[in-house]
Coordinates of C-alpha atoms in Angstrom, one line a residue:
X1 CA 36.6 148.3 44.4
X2 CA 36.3 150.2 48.0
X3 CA 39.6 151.8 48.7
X4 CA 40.3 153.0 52.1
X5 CA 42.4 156.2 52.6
X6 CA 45.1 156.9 54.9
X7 CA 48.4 159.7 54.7
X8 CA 50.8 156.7 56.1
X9 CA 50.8 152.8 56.6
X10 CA 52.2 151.3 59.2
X11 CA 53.3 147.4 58.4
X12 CA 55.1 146.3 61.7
X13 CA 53.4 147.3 65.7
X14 CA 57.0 147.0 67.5
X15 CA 58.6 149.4 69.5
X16 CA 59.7 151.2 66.0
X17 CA 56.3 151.1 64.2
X18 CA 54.3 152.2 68.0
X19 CA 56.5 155.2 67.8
X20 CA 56.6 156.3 64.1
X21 CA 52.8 155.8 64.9
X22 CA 52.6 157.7 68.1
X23 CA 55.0 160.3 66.6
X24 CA 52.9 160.7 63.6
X25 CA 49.6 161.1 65.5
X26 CA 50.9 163.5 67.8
X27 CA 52.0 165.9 64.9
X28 CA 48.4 165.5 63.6
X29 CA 49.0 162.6 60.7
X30 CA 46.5 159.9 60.1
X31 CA 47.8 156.9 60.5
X32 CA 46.6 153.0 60.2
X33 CA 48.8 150.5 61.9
X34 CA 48.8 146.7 60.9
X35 CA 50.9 143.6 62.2
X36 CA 50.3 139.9 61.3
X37 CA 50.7 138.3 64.3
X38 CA 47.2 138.1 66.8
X39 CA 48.4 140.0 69.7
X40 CA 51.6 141.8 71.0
X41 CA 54.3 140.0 72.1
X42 CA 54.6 138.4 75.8
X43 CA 58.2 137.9 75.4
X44 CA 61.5 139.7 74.0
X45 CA 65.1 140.2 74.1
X46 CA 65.5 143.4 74.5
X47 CA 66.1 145.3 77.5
X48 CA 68.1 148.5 78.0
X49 CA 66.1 151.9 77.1
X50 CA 69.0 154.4 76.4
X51 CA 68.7 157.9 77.1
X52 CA 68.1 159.5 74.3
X53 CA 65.0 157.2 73.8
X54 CA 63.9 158.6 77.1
X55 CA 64.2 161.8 75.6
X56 CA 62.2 161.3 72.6
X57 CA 59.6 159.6 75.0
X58 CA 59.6 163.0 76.9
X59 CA 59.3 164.6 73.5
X60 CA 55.7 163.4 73.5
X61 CA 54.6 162.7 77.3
X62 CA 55.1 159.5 78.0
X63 CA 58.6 159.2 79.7
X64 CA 57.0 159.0 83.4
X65 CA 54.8 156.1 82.3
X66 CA 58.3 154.1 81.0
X67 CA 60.3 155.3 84.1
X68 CA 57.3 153.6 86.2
X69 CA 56.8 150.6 84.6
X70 CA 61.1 149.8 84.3
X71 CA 64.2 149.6 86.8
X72 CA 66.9 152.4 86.8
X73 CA 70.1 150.3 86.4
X74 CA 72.8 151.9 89.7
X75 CA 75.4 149.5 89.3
X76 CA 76.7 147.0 87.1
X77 CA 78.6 144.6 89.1
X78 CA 81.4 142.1 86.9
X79 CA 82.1 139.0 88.2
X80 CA 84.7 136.4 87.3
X81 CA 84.9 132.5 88.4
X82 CA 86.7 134.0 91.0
X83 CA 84.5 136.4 92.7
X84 CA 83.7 140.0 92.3
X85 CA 85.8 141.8 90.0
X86 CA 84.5 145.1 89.9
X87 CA 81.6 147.0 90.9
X88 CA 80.5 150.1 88.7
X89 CA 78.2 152.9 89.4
X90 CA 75.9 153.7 87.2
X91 CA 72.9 155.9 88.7
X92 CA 74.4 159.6 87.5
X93 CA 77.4 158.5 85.0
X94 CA 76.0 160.9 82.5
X95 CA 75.2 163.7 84.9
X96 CA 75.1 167.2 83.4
X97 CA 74.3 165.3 80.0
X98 CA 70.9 164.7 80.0
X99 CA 67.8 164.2 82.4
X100 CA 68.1 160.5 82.3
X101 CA 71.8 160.2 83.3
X102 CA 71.5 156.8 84.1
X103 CA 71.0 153.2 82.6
X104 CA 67.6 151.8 82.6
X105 CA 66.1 148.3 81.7
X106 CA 62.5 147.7 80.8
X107 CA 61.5 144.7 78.7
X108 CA 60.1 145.0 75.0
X109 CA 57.0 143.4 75.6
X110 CA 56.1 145.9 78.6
X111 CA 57.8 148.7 76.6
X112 CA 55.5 147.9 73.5
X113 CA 51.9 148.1 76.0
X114 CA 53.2 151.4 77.2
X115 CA 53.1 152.7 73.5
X116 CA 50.1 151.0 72.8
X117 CA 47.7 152.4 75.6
X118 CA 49.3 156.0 74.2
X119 CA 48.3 155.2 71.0
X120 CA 45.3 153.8 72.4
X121 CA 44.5 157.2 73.8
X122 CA 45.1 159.2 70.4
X123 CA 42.7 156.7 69.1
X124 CA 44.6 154.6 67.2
X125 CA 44.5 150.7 67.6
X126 CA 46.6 148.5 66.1
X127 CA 45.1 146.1 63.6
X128 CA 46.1 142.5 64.0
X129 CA 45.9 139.7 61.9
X130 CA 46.5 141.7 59.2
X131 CA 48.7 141.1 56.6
X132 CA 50.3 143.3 53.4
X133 CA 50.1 141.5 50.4
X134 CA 51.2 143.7 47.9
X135 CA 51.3 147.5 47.1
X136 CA 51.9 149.4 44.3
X137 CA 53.6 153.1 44.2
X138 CA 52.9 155.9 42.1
X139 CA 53.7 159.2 41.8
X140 CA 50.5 160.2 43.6
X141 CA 50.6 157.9 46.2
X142 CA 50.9 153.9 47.6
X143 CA 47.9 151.5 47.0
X144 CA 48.5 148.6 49.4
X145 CA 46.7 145.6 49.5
X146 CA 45.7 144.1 52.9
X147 CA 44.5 140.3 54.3
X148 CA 43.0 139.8 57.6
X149 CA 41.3 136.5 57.4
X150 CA 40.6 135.1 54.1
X151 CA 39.1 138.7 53.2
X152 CA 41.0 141.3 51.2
X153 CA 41.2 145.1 51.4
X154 CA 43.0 147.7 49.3
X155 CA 44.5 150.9 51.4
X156 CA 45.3 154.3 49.5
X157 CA 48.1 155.8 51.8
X158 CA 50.9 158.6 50.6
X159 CA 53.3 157.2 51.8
X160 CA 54.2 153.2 53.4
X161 CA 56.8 152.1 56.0
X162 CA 57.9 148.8 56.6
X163 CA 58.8 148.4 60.5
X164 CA 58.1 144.7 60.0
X165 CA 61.2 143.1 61.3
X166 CA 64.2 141.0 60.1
X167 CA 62.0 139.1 57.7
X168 CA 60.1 142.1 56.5
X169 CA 57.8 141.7 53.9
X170 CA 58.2 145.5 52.4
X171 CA 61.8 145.1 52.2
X172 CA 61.1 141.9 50.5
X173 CA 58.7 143.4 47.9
X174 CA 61.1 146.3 47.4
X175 CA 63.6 144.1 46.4
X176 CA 66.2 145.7 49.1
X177 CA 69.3 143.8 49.7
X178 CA 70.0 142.6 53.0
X179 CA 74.2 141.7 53.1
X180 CA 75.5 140.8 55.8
X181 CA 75.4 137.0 58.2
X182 CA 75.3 135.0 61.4
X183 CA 77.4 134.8 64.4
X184 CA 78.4 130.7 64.6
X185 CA 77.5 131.1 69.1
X186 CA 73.8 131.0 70.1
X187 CA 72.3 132.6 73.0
X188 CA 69.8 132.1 75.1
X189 CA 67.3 134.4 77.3
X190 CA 65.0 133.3 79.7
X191 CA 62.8 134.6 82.8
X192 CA 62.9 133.1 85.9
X193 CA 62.0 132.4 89.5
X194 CA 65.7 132.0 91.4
X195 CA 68.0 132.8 94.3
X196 CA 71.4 133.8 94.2
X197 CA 73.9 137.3 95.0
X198 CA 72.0 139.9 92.7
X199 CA 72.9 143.2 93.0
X200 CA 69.3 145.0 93.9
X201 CA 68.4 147.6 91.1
X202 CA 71.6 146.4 89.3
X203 CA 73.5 144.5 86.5
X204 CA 75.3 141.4 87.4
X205 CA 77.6 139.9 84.4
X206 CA 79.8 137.2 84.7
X207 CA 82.5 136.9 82.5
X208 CA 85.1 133.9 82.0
X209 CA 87.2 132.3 79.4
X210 CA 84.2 130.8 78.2
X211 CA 82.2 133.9 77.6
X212 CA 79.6 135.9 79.4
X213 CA 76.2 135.8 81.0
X214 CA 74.3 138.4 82.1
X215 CA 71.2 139.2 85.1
X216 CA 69.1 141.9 85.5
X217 CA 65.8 142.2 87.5
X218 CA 62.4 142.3 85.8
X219 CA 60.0 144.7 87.9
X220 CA 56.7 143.7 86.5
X221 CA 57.3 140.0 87.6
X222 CA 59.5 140.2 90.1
X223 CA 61.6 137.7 88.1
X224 CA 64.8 137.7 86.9
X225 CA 66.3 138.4 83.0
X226 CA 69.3 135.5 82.2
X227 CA 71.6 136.1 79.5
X228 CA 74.2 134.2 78.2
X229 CA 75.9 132.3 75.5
X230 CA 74.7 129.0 74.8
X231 CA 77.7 126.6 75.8
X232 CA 79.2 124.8 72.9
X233 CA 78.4 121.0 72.9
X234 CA 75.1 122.5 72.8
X235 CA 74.6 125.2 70.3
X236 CA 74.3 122.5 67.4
X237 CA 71.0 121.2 68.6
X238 CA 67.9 122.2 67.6
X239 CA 65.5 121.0 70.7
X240 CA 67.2 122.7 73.4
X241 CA 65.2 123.4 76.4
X242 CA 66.2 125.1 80.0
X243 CA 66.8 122.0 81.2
X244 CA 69.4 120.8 78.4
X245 CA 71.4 123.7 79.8
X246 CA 70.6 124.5 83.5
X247 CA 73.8 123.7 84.6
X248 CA 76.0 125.6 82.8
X249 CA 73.2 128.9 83.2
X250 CA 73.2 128.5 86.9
X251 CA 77.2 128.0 87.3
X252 CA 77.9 131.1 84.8
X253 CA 75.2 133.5 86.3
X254 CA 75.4 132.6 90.0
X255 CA 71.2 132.1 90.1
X256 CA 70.1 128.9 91.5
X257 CA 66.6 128.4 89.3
X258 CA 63.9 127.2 90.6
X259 CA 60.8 127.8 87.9
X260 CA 61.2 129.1 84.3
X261 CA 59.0 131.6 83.2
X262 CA 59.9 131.7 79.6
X263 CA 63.0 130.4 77.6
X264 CA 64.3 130.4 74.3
X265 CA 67.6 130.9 72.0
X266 CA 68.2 132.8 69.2
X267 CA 71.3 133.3 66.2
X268 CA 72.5 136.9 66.2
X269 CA 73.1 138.4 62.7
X270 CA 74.6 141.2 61.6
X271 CA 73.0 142.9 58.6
X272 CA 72.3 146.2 57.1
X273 CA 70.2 147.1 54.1
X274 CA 71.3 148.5 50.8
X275 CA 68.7 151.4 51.2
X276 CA 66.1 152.6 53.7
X277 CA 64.0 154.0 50.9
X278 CA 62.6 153.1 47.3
X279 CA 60.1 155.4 46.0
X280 CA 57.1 156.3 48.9
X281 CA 58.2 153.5 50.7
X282 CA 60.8 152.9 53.8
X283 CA 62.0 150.8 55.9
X284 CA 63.4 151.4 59.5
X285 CA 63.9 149.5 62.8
X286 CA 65.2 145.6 62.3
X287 CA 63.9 145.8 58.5
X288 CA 67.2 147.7 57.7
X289 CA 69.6 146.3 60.0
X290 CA 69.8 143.9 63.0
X291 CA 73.2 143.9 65.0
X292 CA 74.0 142.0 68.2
X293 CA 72.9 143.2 71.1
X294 CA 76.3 144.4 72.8
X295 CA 75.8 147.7 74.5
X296 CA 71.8 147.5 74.3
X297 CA 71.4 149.3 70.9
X298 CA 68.7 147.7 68.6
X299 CA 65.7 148.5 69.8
X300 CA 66.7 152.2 70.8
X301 CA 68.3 152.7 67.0
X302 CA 64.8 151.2 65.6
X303 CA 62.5 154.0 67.5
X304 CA 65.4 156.3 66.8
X305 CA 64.9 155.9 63.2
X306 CA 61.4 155.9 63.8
X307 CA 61.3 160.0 65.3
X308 CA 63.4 160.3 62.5
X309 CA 61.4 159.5 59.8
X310 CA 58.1 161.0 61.4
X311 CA 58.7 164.4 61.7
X312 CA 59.8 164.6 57.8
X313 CA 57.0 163.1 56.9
X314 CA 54.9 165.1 58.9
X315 CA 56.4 168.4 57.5
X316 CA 56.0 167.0 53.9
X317 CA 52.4 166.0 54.2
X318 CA 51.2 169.2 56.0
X319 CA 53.1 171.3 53.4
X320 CA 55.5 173.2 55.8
X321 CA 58.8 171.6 54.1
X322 CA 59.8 170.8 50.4
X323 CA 59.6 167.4 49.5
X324 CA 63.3 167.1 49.7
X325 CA 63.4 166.4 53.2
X326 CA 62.2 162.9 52.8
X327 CA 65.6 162.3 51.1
X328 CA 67.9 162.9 53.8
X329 CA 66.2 159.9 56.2
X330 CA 68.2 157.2 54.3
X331 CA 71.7 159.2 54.7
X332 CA 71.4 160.2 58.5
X333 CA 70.0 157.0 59.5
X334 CA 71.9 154.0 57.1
X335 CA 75.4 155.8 58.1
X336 CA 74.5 155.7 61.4
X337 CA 73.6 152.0 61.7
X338 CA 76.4 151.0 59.5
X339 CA 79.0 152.4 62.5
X340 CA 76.8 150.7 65.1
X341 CA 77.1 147.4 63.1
X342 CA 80.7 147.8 62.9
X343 CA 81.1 148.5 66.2
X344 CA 78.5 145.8 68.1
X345 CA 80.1 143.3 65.8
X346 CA 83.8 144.0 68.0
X347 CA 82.3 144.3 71.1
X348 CA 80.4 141.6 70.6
X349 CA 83.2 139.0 69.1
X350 CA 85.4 140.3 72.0
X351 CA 82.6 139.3 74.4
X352 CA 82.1 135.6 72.9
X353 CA 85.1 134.4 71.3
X354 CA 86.5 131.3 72.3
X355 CA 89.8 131.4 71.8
X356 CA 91.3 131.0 74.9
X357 CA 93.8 134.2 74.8
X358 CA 91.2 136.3 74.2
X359 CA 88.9 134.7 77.2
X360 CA 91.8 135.5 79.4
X361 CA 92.1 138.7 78.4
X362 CA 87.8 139.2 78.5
X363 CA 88.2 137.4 82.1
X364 CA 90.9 139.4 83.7
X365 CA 91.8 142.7 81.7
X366 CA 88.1 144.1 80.8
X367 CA 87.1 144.5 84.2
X368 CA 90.5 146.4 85.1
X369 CA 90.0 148.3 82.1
X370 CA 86.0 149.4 82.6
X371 CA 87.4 150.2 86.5
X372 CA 90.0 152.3 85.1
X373 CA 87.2 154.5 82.2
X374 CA 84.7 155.0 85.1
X375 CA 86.9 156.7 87.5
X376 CA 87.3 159.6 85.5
X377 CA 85.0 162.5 84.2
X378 CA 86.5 161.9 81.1
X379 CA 85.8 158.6 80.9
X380 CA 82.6 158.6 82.4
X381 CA 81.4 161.1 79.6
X382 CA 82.6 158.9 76.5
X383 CA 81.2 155.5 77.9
X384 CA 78.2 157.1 78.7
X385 CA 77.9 158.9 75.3
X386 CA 78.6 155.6 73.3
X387 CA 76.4 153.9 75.3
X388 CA 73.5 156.5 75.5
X389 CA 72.8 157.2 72.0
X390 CA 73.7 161.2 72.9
X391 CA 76.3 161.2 70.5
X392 CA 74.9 160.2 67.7
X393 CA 75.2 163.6 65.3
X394 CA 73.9 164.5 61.5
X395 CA 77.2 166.6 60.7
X396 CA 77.2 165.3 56.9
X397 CA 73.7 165.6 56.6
X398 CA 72.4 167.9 53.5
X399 CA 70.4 169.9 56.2
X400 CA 72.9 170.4 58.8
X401 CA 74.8 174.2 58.4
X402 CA 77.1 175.5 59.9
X403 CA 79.1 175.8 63.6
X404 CA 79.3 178.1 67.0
X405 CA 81.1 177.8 69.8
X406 CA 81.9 173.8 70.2
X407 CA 78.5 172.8 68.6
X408 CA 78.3 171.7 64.8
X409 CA 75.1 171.7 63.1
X410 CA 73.9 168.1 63.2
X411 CA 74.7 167.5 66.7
X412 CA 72.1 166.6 69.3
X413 CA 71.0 169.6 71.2
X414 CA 73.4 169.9 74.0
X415 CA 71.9 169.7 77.2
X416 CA 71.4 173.0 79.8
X417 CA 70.1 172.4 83.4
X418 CA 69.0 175.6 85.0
X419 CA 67.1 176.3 88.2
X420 CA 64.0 176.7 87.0
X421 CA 64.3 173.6 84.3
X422 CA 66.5 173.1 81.0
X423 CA 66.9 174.1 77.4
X424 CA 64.8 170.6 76.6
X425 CA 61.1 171.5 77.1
X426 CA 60.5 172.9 74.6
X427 CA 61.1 170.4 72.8
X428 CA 57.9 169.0 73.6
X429 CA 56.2 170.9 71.0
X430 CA 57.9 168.5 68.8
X431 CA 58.5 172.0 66.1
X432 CA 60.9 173.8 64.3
X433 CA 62.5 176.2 67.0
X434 CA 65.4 178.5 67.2
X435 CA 67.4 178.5 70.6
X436 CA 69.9 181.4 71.7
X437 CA 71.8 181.4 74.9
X438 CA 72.3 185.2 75.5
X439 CA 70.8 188.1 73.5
X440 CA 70.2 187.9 69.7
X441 CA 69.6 190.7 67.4
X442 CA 66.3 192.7 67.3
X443 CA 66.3 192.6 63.8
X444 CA 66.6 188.8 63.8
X445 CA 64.1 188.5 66.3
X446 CA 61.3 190.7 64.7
X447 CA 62.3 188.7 61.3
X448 CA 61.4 185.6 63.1
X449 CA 58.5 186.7 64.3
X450 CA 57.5 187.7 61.2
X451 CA 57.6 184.4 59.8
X452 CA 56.4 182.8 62.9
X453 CA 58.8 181.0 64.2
X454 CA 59.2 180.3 67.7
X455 CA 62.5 181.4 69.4
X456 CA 63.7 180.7 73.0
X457 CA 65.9 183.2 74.7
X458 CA 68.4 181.8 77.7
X459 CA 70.0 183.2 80.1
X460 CA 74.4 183.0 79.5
X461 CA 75.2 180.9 82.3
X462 CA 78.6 178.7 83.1
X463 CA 75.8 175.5 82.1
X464 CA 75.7 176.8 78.6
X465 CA 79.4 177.4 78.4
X466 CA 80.0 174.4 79.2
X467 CA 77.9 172.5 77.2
X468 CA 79.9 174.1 74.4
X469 CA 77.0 176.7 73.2
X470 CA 78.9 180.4 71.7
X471 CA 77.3 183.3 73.7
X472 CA 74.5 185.0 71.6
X473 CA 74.8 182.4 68.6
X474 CA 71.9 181.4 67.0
X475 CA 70.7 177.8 66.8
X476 CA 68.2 176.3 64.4
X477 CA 67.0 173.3 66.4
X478 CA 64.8 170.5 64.5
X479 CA 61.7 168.5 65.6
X480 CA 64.3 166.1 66.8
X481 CA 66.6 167.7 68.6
X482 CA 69.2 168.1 66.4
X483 CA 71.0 171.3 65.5
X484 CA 70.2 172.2 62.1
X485 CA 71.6 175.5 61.8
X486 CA 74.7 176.9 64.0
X487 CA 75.5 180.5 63.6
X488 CA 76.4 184.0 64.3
X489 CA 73.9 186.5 66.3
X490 CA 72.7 188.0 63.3
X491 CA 70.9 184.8 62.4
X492 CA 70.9 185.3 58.5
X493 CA 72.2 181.6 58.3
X494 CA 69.2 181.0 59.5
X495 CA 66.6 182.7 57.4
X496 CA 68.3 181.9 54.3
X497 CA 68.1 178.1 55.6
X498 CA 64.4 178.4 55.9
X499 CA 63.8 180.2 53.2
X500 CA 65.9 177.2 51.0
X501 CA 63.7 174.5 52.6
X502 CA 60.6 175.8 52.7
X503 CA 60.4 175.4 56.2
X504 CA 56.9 176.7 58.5
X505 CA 56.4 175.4 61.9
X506 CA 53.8 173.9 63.3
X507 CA 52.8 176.6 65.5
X508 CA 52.9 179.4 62.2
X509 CA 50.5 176.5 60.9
X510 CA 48.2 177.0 63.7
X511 CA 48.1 180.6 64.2
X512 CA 47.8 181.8 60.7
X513 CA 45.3 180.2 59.1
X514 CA 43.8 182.3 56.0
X515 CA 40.9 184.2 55.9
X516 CA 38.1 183.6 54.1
X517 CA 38.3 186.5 52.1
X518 CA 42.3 187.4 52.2
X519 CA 45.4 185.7 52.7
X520 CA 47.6 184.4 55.5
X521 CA 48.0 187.2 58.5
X522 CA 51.5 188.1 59.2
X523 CA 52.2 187.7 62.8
X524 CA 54.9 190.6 63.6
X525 CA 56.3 192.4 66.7
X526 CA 55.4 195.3 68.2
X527 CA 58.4 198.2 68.8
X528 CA 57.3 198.1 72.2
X529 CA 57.2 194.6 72.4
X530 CA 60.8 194.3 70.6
X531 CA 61.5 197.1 73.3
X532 CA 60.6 195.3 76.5
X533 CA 62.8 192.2 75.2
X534 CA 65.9 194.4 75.7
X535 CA 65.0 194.2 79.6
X536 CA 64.4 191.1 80.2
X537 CA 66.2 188.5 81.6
X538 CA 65.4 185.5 82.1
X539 CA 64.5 182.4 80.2
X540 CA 61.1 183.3 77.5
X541 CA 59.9 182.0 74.9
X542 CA 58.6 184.0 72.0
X543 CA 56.7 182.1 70.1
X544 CA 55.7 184.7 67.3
X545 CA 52.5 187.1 68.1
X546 CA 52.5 189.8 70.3
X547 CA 50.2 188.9 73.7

């Protein structure tokens, strides 16, 4: 028996199984990708690409080719039976937050060929009509075996992930529980060809006593994204078509249709998984939880888990992290998913309930109430933030140590705009890094260079004071973007963190490869070097040897 060799399978080509794949590849881990179905899809329900998916995107390069191919979302507009309720901006209300301060909508389907043509370019391609039919783990490894058409084909990979949806076959073989169940309302989404008062590069919802509908604009197509809750004499039946319904869509949206590009209805449910992990084998995206769509989170929380997972695996299969890093995936990312299901689920039973008290209430107190939290900083900040995906934070995670200033390990890096760029590029090199805003010790920097890791040196400005950074802390900041490590300028925290995980960055990886004859080079500072650091001032970054 052949056997085919690989470090990670893919089962799943989705937004969440294109990035773990593009995530993996870029940090230089083979991969093979495989999906059942004979193409990618042409249609989807999800839209909104929050901004801390934009951020992973411009972890890795590809955030232009996204922001091209979508619309920037400047208003949402609310509407009742009545008329125009409210009209909310939207183009900066994360400003000083991030470099995507605003909402943005690009459909799966596009989303997906974006990933693909980068994968495409590493080369990877996805391998389609294939199927997993079983796999077996061990201690050394996962043999899987494969069908694409009538022939079989066994893979060798260390480790598998199942990105293969709601119905996922890994999570089946695992024998994963799934609890959870289905909202009673339907809901349909269709593309379309239609006239009507659409707010241009905007949001239109509508929302009565009979629940809500939705219009955004699809850029590709020039058509336009309906959204709504299929009326209830309706939802029972199991052949309904645009037609069935085209009067209730084009009273609640406001669109007068004239052609139908694509249409369909769908059940939400509301699950999450008993683990993400059994063995070598894991499970992310809609394999380990599915949640309605209120607030735009499922596909972001999928290629969330996604970076998530990569760069552990990445650091475990390259040998620059103990093995024990792989166990904190299932913590940071089931808690997390867990709250989002609790909190969708309100949203969303606030959104479509039919009681009538709490229509009147969705019909003329939300909009008073979403007025009222976007005319303030304040307000603007924590809608933003919820909505985002910036808050999310690892505070409980077994790697996160330690605080300074306002920031506690876990957190997402805090954002820092300067005048000659922000504290987020270097985050591109998708490593280990540690980040100081002010002037660490010499002794912690030559320590650092010692062991290779990179450090980045900012100037204390109001920016960083602001964003809640302690003047001359030191922050271990992971592959993600998360604060590992929070401490004091002396930056022993820090050592004695790397030293307990076994951590080596990618760059130390790189640059100090043995001889053939000796061991590993030490990469150290000079005193002249460590010297001419005292004088400078502005924004460096030291990435280990002295040039």
């Amino acid at each position: 028996m052949t056997v085919q060799n690989t470090q990670v399978l893919i089962v799943g080509a989705g937004p969440t199984g294109l990035t773990l794949g593009l995530w993996l590849t870029r940090l230089g881990v083979a991969v093979r990708i495989i999906d059942k179905s004979a193409a990618p899809g042409g249609t989807s329900r999800a839209l909104a690409v929050q901004a801390r998916t934009l951020e992973f995107h411009r972890q890795i390069g590809i955030v232009d080719e996204v922001l091209e191919a979508g619309v920037k979302i400047e208003q949402l507009t609310v509407r009742t039976p009545a008329g125009v309720a409210t009209r909310l901006p939207l183009a900066t209300f994360g400003a000083g937050k991030t470099a995507y301060p605003f909402a943005f909508a690009l459909p799966q389907e596009i989303h997906e060929r974006v990933l693909i043509r980068s994968l495409e370019r590493e080369g990877v391609e996805v391998e389609r009509h294939t199927e997993l039919v079983s796999f077996q783990d061990s201690a050394n490894g996962v043999t899987a075996k494969l069908r694409k058409g009538g022939v079989s084909e066994f893979v060798r990979a260390d480790y598998l992930t199942g990105a293969d949806g709601a119905h996922s076959a890994v999570r089946h073989m695992l024998g994963i529980g799934f609890p959870g169940g289905a909202y009673d309302q339907s809901f349909y989404v269709a593309d379309v060809e239609g006239t009507g008062e659409v707010t241009r590069n905007g949001m239109d919802a509508t929302v009565a006593t009979y629940g809500f509908a939705i219009v955004m604009p699809v850029r590709q197509s020039g058509s336009l994204r309906l959204i709504g809750v299929v009326p209830k004499e309706h939802e029972a039946k199991t052949d309904i078509t645009f037609d069935t319904i085209r009067s209730e869509v084009e009273r609640d949206t406001g669109i007068k249709v004239n052609s139908v590009n694509w249409f369909s209805t769908y059940r939400v449910h509301h699950r999450v998984a008993d683990k993400f992990r059994v063995g070598r084998a894991f499970i992310l995206g809609d394999a380990g939880h599915v949640h309605s769509p209120a607030g735009g989170q499922g596909m972001n929380t999928g290629m969330g888990d996604a970076v998530n997972l990569a760069w552990k695996l990445a650091a475990v299969l390259q040998g620059r992290a103990d093995e024990m890093l792989l166990d904190t995936y299932e913590p940071e990312r089931i808690a997390f998913a867990r709250l989002l299901v609790d909190g969708t689920d309100q949203a969303f039973k606030m959104a479509t309930s039919r009681s009538k008290a709490v229509g009147l209430l969705r019909q003329h107190l939300m909009p008073k109430l979403l007025r009222l939290l976007l005319a303030t900083n304040t307000g603007k900040r924590a809608f933003f933030g919820m909505i985002s995906q910036t808050r999310i934070e690892y505070r409980n995670s077994t790697i996160s140590s330690g605080e300074a200033g306002k920031i506690k390990a876990g957190d997402r890096l805090p954002y820092v705009e300067s005048s000659d760029g922000d504290n987020f590029a270097p985050l591109a090199s998708l490593d280990w890094q540690v980040h100081v805003h002010g002037r660490p010790s010499l002794q912690f920097q030559a320590e650092l260079a010692r062991i290779g890791f990179p450090l980045h040196i900012f100037d204390w400005t109001t920016h960083a004071r602001r964003a809640g950074f302690a003047r001359d802390a030191v922050y271990l900041v992971r592959p993600d973007g998360h604060i590992a490590v929070a401490t004091g300028p002396d930056g022993v925290r820090v050592l004695n963190y790397i030293a307990q995980f076994g951590l080596h960055p990618r760059y130390a990886a790189d640059h100090t490869k043995p001889d053939a004859d000796g061991p590993s080079k030490e990469i150290v500072f000079t005193a002249d070097r460590i010297e001419l650091l005292r004088n400078q001032r502005r924004v460096h970054t030291i990435q280990g040897a002295d040039r």
